[in-house]
PDB file of C-alpha atoms in Angstrom:
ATOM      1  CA  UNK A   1      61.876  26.795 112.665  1.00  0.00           C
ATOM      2  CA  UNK A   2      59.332  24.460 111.158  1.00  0.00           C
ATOM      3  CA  UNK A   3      55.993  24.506 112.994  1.00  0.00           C
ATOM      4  CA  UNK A   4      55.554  21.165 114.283  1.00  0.00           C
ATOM      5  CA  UNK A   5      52.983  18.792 113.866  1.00  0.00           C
ATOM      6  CA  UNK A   6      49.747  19.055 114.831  1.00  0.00           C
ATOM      7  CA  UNK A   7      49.575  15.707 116.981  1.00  0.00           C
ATOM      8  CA  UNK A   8      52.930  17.103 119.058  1.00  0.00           C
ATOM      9  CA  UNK A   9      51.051  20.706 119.391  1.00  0.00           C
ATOM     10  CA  UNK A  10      48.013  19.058 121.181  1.00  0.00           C
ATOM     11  CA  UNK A  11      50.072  16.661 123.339  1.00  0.00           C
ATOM     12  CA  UNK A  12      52.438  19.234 124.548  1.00  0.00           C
ATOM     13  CA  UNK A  13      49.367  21.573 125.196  1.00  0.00           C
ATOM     14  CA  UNK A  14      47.817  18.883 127.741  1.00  0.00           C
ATOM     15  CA  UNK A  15      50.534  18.204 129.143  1.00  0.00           C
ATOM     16  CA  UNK A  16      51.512  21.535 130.180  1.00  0.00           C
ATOM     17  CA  UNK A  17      47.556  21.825 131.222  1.00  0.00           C
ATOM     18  CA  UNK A  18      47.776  18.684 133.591  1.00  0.00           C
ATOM     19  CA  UNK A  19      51.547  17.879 134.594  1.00  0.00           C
ATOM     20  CA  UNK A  20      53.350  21.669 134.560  1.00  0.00           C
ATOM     21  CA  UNK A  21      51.147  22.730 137.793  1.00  0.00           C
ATOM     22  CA  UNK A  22      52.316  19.432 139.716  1.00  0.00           C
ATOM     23  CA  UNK A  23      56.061  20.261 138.606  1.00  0.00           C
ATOM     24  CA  UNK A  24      56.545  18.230 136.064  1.00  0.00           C
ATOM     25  CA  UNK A  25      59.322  19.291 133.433  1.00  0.00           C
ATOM     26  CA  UNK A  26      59.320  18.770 129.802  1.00  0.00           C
ATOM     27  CA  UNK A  27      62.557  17.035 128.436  1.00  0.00           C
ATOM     28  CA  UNK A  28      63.697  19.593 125.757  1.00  0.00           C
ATOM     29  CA  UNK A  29      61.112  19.591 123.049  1.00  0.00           C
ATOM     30  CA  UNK A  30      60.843  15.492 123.756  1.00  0.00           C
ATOM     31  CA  UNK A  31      57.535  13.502 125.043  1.00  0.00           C
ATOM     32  CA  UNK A  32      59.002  12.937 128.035  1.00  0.00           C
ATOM     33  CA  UNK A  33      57.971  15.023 131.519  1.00  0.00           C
ATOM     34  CA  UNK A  34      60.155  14.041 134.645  1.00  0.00           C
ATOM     35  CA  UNK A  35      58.557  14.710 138.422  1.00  0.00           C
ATOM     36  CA  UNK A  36      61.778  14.934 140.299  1.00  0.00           C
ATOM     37  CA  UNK A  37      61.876  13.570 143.778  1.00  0.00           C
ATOM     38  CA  UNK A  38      65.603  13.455 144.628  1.00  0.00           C
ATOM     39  CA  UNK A  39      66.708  10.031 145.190  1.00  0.00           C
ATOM     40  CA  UNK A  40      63.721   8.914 142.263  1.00  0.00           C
ATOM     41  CA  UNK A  41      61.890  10.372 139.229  1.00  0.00           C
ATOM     42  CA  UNK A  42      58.604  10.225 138.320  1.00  0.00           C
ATOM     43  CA  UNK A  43      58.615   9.783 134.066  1.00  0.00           C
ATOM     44  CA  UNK A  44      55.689  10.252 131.801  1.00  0.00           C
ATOM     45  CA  UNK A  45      56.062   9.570 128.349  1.00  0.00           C
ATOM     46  CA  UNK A  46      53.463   9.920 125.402  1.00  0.00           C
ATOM     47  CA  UNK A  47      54.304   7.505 123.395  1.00  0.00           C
ATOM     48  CA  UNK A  48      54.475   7.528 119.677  1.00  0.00           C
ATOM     49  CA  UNK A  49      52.766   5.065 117.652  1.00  0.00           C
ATOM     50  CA  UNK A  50      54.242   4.048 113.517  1.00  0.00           C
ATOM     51  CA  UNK A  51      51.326   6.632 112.619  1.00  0.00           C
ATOM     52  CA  UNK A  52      50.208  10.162 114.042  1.00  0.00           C
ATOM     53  CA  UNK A  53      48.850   9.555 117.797  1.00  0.00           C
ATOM     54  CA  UNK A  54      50.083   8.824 121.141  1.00  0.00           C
ATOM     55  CA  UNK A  55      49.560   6.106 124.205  1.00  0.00           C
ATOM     56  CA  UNK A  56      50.845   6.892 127.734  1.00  0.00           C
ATOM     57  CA  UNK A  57      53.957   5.343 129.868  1.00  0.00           C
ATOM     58  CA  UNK A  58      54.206   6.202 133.309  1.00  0.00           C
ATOM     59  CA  UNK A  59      57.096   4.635 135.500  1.00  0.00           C
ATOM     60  CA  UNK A  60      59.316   5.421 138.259  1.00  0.00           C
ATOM     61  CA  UNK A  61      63.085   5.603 137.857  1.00  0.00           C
ATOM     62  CA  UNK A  62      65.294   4.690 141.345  1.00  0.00           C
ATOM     63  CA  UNK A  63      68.292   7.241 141.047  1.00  0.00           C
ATOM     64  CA  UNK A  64      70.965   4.962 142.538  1.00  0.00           C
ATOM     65  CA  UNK A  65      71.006   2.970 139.407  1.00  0.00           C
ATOM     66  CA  UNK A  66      74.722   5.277 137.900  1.00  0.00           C
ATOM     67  CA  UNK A  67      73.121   5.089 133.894  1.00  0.00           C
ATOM     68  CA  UNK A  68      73.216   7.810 131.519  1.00  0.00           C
ATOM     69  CA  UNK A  69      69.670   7.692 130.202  1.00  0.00           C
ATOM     70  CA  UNK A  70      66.358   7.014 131.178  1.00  0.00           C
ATOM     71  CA  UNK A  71      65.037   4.111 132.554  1.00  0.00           C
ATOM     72  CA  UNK A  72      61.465   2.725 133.281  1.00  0.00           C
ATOM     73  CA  UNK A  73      62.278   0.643 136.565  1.00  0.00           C
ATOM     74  CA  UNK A  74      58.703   0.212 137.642  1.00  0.00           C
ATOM     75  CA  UNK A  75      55.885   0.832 135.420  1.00  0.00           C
ATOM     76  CA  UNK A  76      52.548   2.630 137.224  1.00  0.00           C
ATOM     77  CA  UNK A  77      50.552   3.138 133.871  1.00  0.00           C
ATOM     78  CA  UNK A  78      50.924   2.035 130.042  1.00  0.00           C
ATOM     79  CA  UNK A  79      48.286   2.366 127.224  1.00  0.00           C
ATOM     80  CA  UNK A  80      47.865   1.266 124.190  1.00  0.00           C
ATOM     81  CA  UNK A  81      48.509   4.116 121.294  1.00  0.00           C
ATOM     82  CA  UNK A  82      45.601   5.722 119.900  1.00  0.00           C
ATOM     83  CA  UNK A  83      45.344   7.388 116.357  1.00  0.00           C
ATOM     84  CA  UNK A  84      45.150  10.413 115.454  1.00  0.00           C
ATOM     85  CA  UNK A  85      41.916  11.248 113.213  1.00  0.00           C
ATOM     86  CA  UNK A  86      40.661  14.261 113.967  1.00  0.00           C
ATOM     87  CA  UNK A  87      41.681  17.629 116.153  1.00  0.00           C
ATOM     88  CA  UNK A  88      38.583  17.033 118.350  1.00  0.00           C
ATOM     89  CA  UNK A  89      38.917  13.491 118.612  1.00  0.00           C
ATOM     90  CA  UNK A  90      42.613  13.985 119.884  1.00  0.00           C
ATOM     91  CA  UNK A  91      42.232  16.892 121.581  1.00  0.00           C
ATOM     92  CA  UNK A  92      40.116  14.848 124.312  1.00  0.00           C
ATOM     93  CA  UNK A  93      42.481  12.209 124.029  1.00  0.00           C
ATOM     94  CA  UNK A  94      45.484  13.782 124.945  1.00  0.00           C
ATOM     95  CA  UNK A  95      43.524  15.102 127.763  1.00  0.00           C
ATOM     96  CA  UNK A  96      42.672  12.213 128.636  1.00  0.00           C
ATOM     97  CA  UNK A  97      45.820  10.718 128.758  1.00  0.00           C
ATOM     98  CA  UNK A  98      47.238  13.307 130.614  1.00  0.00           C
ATOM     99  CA  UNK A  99      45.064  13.133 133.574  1.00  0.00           C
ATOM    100  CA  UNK A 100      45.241   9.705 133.488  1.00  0.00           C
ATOM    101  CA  UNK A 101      49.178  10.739 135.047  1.00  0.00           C
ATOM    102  CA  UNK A 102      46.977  12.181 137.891  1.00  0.00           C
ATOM    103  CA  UNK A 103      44.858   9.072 138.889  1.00  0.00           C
ATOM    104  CA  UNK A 104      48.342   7.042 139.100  1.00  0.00           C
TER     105      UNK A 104
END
């Protein structure tokens, strides 16, 4: 298996800092983490730019809506992407954004 890229690596290693220990649950080996709350989930999604980097989407998905994929029915939190540049640079940024999950 092909080790993946080094934006992915630093994005899946804050989130699993930040959103694992509330419950959250990566979506296969996607940028997606779902907070389930039975009738509603909670979605966070790091959202790819054209370019290396990552923003942040956090909605809330009403479970009575019978669809077969995701849906962002009411946004809570949605940045702009930032670029990757450097390891340190994105290190704190993907920190950043996923804390940001916390203050929502």
């Amino acid at each position: 298996m092909a080790d993946r890229s080094p934006v992915l690596r630093m994005i899946n290693s804050a989130a699993r800092e930040s959103l694992q220990p509330l419950g959250l649950a990566q979506r296969g080996q996607s940028r997606l983490w779902i907070d389930d709350h039975g009738w509603w989930l909670g979605v966070v999604e790091f959202t790819p730019p054209r370019t290396a980097g990552s923003g942040l989407h956090v909605a809330a998905m009403w479970l009575w809506h019978d669809v077969d994929h995701l849906a962002f029915h009411v946004d809570a939190v949605r940045t702009s992407p930032e670029l990757f540049r450097t390891e340190d640079q994105f290190t704190a940024l993907t920190l950043d954004l996923a804390d940001r999950r916390l203050r929502t």
